[in-house]
CSV table of C-alpha atoms and ligand atoms in Angstrom, one decimal:
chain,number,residue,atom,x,y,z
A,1,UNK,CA,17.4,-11.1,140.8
A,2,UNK,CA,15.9,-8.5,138.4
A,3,UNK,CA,15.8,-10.9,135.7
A,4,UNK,CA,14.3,-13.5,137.6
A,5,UNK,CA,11.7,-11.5,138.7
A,6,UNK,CA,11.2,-10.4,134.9
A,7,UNK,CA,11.1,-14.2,134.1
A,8,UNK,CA,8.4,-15.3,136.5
A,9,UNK,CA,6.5,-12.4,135.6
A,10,UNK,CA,6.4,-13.4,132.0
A,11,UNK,CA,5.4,-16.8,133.4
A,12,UNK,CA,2.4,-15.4,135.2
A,13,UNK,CA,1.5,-13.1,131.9
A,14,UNK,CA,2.3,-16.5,129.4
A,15,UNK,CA,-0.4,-18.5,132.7
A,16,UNK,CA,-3.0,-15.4,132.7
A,17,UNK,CA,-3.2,-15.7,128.9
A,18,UNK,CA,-3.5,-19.3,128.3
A,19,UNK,CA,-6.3,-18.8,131.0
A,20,UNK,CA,-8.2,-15.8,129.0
A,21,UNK,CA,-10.5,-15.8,126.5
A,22,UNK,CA,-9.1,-13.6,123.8
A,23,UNK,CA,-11.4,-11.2,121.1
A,24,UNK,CA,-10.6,-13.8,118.5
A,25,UNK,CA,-11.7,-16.4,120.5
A,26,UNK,CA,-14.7,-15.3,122.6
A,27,UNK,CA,-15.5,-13.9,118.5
A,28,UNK,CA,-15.1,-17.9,117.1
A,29,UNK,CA,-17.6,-19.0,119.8
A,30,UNK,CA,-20.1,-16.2,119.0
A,31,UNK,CA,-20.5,-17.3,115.1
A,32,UNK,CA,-20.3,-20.9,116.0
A,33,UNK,CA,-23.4,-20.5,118.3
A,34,UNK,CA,-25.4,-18.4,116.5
A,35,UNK,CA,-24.7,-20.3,113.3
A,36,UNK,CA,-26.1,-23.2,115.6
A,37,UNK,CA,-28.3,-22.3,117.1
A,38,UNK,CA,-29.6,-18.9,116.5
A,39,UNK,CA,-28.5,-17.1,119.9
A,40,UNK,CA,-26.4,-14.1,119.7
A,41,UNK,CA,-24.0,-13.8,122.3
A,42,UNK,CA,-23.6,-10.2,123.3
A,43,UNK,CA,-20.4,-9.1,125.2
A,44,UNK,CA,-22.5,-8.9,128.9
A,45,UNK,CA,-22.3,-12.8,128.4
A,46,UNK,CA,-18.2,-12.8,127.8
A,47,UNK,CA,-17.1,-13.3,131.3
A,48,UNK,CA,-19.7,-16.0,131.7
A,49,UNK,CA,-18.2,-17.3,129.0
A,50,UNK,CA,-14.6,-17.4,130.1
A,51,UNK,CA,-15.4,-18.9,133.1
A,52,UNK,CA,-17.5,-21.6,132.0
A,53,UNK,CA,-14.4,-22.5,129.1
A,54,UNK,CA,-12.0,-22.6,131.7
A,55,UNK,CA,-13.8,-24.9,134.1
A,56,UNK,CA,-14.2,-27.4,131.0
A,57,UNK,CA,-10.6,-26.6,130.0
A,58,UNK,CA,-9.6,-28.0,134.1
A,59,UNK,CA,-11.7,-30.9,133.6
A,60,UNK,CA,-10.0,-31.9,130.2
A,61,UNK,CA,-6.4,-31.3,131.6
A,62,UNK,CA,-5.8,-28.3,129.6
A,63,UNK,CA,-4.2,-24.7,130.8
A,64,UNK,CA,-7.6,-22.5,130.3
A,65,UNK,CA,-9.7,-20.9,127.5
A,66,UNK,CA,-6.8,-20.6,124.6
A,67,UNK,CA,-5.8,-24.3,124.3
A,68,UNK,CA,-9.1,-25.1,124.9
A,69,UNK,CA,-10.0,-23.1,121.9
A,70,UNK,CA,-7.4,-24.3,119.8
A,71,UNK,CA,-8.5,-28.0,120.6
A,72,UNK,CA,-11.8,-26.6,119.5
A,73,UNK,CA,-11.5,-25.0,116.6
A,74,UNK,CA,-8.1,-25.9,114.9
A,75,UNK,CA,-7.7,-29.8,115.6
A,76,UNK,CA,-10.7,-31.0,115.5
A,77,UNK,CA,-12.2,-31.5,118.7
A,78,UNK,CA,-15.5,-29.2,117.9
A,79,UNK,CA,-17.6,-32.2,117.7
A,80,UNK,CA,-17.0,-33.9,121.4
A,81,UNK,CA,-17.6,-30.0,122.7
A,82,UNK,CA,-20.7,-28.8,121.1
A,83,UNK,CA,-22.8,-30.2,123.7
A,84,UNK,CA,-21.0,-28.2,126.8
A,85,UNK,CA,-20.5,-25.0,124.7
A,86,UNK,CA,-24.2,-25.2,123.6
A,87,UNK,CA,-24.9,-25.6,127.5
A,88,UNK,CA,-22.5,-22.3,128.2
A,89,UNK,CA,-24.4,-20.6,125.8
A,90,UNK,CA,-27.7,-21.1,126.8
A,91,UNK,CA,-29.7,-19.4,129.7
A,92,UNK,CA,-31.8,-21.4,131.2
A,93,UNK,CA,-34.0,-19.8,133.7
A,94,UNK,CA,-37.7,-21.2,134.3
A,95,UNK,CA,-39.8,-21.7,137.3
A,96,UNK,CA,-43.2,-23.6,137.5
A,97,UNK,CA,-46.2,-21.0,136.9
A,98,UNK,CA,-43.8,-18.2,134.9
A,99,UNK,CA,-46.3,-15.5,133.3
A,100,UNK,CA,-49.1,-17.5,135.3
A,101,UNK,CA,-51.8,-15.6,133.1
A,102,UNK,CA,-50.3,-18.1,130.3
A,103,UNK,CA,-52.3,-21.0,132.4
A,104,UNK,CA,-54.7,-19.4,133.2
A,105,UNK,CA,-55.7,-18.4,129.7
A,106,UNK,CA,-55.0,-22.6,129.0
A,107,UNK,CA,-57.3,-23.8,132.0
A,108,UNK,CA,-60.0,-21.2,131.5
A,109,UNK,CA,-60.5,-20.0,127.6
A,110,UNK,CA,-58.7,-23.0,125.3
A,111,UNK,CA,-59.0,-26.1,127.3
A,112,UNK,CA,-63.3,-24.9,127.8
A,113,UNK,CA,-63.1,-24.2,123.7
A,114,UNK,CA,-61.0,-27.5,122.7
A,115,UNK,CA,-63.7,-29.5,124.8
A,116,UNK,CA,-66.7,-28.2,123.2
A,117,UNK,CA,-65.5,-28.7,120.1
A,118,UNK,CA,-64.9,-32.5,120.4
A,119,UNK,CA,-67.0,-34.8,119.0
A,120,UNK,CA,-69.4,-36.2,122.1
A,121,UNK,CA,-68.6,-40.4,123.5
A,122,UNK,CA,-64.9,-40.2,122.5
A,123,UNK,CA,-62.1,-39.1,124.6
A,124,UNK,CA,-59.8,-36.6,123.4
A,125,UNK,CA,-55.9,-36.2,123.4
A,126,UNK,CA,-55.2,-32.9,123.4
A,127,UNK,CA,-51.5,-32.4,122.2
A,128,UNK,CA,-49.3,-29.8,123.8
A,129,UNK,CA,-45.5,-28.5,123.1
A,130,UNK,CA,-43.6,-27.0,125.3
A,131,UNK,CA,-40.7,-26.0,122.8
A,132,UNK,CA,-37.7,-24.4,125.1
A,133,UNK,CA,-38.2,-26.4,127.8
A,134,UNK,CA,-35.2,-26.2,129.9
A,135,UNK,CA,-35.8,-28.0,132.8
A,136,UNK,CA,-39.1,-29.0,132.6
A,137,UNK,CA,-40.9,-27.0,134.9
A,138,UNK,CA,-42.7,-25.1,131.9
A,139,UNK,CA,-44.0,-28.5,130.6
A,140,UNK,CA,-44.9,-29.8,134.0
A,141,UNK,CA,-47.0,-26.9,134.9
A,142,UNK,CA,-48.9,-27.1,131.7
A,143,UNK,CA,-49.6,-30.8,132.7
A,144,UNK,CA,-50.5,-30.3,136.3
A,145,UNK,CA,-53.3,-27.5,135.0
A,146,UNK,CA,-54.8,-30.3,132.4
A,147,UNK,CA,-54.5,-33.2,135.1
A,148,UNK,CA,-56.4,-31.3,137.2
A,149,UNK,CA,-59.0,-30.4,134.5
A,150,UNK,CA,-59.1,-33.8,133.5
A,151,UNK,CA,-59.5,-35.0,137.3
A,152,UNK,CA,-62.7,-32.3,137.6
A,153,UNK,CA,-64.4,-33.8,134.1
A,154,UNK,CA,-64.8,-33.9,131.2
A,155,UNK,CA,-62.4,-36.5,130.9
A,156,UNK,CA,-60.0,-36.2,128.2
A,157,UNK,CA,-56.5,-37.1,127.9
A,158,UNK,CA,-53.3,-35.3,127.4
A,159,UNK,CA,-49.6,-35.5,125.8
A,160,UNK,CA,-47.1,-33.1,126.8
A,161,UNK,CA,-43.5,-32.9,124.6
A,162,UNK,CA,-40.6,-31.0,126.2
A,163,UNK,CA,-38.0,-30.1,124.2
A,164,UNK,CA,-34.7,-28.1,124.4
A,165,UNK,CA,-31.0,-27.6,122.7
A,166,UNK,CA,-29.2,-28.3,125.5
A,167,UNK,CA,-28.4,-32.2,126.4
A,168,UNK,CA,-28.2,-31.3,129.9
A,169,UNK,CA,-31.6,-29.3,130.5
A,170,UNK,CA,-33.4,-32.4,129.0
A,171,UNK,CA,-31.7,-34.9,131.0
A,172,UNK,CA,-33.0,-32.5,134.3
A,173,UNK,CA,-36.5,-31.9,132.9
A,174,UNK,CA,-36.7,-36.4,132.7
A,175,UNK,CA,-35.3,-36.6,135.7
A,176,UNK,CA,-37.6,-34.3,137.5
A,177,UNK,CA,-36.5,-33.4,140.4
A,178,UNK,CA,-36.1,-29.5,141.7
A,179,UNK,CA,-34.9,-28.6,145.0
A,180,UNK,CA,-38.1,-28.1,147.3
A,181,UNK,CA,-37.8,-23.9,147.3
A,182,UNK,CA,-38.8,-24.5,143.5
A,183,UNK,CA,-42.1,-25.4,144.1
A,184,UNK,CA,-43.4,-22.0,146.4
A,185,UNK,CA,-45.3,-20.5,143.2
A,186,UNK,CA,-47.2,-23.7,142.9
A,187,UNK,CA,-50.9,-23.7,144.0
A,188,UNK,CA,-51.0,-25.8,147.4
A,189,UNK,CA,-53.5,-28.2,146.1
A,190,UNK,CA,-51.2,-29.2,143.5
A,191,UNK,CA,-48.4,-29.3,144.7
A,192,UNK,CA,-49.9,-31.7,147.7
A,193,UNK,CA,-51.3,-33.8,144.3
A,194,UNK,CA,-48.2,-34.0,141.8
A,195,UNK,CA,-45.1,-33.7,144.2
A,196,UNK,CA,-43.4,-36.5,146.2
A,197,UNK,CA,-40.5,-35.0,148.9
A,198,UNK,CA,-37.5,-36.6,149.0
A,199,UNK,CA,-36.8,-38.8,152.1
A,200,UNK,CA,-34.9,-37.4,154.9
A,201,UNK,CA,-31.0,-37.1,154.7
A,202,UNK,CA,-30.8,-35.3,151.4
A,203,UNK,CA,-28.3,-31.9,152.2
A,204,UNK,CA,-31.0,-29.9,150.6
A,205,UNK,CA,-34.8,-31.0,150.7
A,206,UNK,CA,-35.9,-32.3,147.1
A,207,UNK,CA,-39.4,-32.6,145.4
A,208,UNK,CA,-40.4,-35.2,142.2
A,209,UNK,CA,-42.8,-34.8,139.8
A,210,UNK,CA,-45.2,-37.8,140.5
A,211,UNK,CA,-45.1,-40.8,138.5
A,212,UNK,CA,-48.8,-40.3,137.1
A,213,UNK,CA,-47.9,-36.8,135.9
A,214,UNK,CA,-44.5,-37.6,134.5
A,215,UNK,CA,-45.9,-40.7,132.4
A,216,UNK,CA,-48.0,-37.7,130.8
A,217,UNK,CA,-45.0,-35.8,129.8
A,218,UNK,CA,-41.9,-36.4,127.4
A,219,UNK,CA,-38.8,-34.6,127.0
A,220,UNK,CA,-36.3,-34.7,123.5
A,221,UNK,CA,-33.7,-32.8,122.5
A,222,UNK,CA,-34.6,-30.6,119.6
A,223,UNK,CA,-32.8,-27.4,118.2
A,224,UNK,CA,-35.9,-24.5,117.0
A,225,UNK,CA,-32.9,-23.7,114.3
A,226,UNK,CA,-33.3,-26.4,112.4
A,227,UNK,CA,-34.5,-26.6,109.3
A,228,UNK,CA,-37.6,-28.8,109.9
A,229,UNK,CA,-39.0,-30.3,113.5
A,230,UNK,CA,-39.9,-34.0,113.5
A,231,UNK,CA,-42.9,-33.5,115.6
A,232,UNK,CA,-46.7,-34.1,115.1
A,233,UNK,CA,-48.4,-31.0,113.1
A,234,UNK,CA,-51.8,-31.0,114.5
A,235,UNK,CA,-50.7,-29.8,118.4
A,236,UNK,CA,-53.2,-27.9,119.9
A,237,UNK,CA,-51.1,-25.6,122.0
A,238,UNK,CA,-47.1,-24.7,121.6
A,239,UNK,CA,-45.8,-22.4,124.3
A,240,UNK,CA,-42.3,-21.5,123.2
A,241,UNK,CA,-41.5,-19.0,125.9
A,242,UNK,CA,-38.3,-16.3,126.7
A,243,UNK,CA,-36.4,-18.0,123.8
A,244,UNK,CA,-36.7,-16.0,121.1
A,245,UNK,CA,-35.7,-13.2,122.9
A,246,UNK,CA,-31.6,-14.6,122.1
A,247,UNK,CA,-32.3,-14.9,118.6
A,248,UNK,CA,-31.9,-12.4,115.7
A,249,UNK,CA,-35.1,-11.1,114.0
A,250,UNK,CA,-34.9,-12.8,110.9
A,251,UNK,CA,-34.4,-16.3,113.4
A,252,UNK,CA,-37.5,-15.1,115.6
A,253,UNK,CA,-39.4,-14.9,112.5
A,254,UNK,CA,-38.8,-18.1,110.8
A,255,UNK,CA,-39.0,-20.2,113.9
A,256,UNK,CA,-42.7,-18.6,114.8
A,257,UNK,CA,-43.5,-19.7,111.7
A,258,UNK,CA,-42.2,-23.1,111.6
A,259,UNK,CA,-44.2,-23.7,114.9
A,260,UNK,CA,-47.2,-22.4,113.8
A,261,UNK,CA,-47.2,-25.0,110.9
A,262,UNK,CA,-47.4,-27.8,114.0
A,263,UNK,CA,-50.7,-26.5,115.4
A,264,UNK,CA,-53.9,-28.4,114.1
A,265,UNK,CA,-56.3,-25.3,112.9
A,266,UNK,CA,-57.4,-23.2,115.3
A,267,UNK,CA,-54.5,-24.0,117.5
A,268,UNK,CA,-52.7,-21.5,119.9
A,269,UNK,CA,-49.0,-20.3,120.0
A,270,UNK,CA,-47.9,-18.8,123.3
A,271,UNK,CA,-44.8,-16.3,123.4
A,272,UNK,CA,-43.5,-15.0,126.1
A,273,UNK,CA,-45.1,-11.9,126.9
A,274,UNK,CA,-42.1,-9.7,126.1
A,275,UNK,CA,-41.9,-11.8,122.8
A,276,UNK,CA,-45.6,-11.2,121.8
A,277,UNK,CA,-44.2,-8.4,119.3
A,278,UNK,CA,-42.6,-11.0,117.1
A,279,UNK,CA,-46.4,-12.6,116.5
A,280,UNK,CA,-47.7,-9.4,115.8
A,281,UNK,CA,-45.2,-8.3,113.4
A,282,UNK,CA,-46.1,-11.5,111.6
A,283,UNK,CA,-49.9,-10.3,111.3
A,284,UNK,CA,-51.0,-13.4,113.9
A,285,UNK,CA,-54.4,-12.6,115.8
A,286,UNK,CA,-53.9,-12.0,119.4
A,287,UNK,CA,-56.3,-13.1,122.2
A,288,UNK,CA,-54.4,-11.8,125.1
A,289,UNK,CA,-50.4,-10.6,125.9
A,290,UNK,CA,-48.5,-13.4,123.9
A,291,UNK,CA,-50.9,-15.7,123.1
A,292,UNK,CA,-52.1,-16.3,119.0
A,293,UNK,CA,-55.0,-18.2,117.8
A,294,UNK,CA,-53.4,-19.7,114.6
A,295,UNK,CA,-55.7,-20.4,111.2
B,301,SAM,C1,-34.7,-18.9,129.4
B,301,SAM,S1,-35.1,-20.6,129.1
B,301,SAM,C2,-36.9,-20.5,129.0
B,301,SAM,C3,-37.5,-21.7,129.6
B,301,SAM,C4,-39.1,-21.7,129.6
B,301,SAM,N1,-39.6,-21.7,128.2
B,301,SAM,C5,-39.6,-20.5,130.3
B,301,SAM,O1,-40.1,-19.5,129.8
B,301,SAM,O2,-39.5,-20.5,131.6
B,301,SAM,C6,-34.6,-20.7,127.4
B,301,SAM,C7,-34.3,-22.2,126.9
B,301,SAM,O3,-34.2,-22.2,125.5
B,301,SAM,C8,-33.3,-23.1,125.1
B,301,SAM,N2,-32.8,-22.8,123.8
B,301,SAM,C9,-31.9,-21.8,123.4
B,301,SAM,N3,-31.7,-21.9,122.1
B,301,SAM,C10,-32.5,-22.9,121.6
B,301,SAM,C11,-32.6,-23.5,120.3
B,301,SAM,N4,-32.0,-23.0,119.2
B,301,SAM,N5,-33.5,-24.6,120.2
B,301,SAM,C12,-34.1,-25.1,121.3
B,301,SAM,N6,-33.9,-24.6,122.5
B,301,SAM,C13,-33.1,-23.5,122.7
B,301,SAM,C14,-32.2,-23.0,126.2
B,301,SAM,O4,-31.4,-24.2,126.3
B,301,SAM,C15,-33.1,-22.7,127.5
B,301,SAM,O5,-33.3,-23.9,128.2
């Protein structure tokens, strides 16, 4: 009996492992990610980790974390993953109107300067970037404060580009849709004017961005690591917002200035406003907490 008991419990232990996430593991994923895509995974993020690995790993078939990081990293399977460990890796938290002094800045002090500075009897597109996008609600607030403009006069038009690392958040940000509790810091006008709620029967009550607004607004999926950004270099404003917050200094740095070489002169950059030291540090004028007139 005592050795049976001995060899189920080294079972369990043999189970439990093949289940964990060891150092040498959890240390694999933290260089492949940042080598990826800038972020540095710190050890609060571990047990996220794990569980995330070993959901995948019971989707695939597999025991848990260690065979999935085998399959991973030592036979070859790394490139059918990187999409769901990217995704792991990734926070993604938004909400429509985050740091609401961001749109108001846009809708009272550029949008009034970009105007002026148009040549009168043509209409202009005024280019916007909404760099981490995850789900879209960043780039969709942006375009419901410019519709509205747009609706009030002068009449201009607008283009709004989402774009994000993670597959998923850019499939979510097309699709549009948030669950109806989403939409509470919206202002009521617009809300009534670029939502459509979901017919009855859905288990949880679901909002859409409008057509009209979405047909404005286009999502990609774009890494900020990357050596170059195949995007138009005369944007007029880039919000790339509690991103740069994961990445290294060296990482913050060189993506600021990668972005900044997108905007048309005079353009504007806006951080998140616990980023807005990383545009400081890099000399760029400030015009109010995160926000840099570029050139
Ligand atoms: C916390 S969310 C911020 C969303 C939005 N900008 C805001 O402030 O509400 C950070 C987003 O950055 C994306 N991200 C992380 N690393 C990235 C990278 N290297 N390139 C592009 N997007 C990245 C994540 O997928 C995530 O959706």
């Amino acid at each position: 009996m005592a050795g049976r008991a001995q060899l189920q419990d080294g079972a369990d232990t043999a189970a439990t492992h093949a289940g964990r996430l060891s150092d040498r593991d959890f240390s694999r994923i933290c260089t492949f990610i940042h080598e990826r895509t800038g972020i540095r995974l710190t050890h609060s993020k571990r047990l996220r980790i794990e569980t995330g690995l070993r959901r995948r790993a019971s989707v695939l078939r597999l025991s848990g974390a260690e065979e999935y990081c085998r399959m991973v990293f030592d036979e070859g399977g790394l490139a059918e993953e990187v999409a769901h460990l990217i995704h792991l890796a990734t926070t993604n938290k938004t909400d429509f109107f985050r740091e609401r002094a961001h749109f108001d800045f846009l809708e009272t002090r550029i949008l009034p300067e970009i105007l002026a500075t148009r040549p009168a009897g043509r209409i202009h597109r005024l280019k916007m970037w909404s760099a981490a996008a995850s789900n879209g609600a960043e780039a969709y607030t942006a375009a419901m404060v410019l519709a509205a403009a747009a609706a009030r006069g002068p009449r201009f038009d607008f283009a709004v580009l989402g774009t994000d690392i993670s597959a998923e958040m850019v499939a979510d940000a097309t699709r549009a849709v948030y669950p109806a509790s989403w939409i509470e810091p919206v202002p009521p006008a617009l809300r009534e004017r670029y939502f459509m709620r979901s017919q009855a029967g859905a288990s949880e009550p679901l909002v859409r961005i409008v057509p009209e607004l979405r047909r404005h607004v286009r999502f990609a999926r774009m890494n900020l690591v990357g050596a170059s950004y195949p995007v138009d270099r005369d944007v007029d404003v880039i919000l790339v917002r509690n991103v740069l917050i994961y990445f290294d200094p060296p990482t913050q740095k060189a993506v600021v200035q990668r972005l900044a070489g997108h905007l048309r002169p005079g353009g504007h950059l806006i951080l998140g406003h616990t980023e807005a030291a990383v545009g400081s540090a890099l000399g760029l004028r400030q015009c109010a907490t995160g926000i840099f007139r570029i050139g």
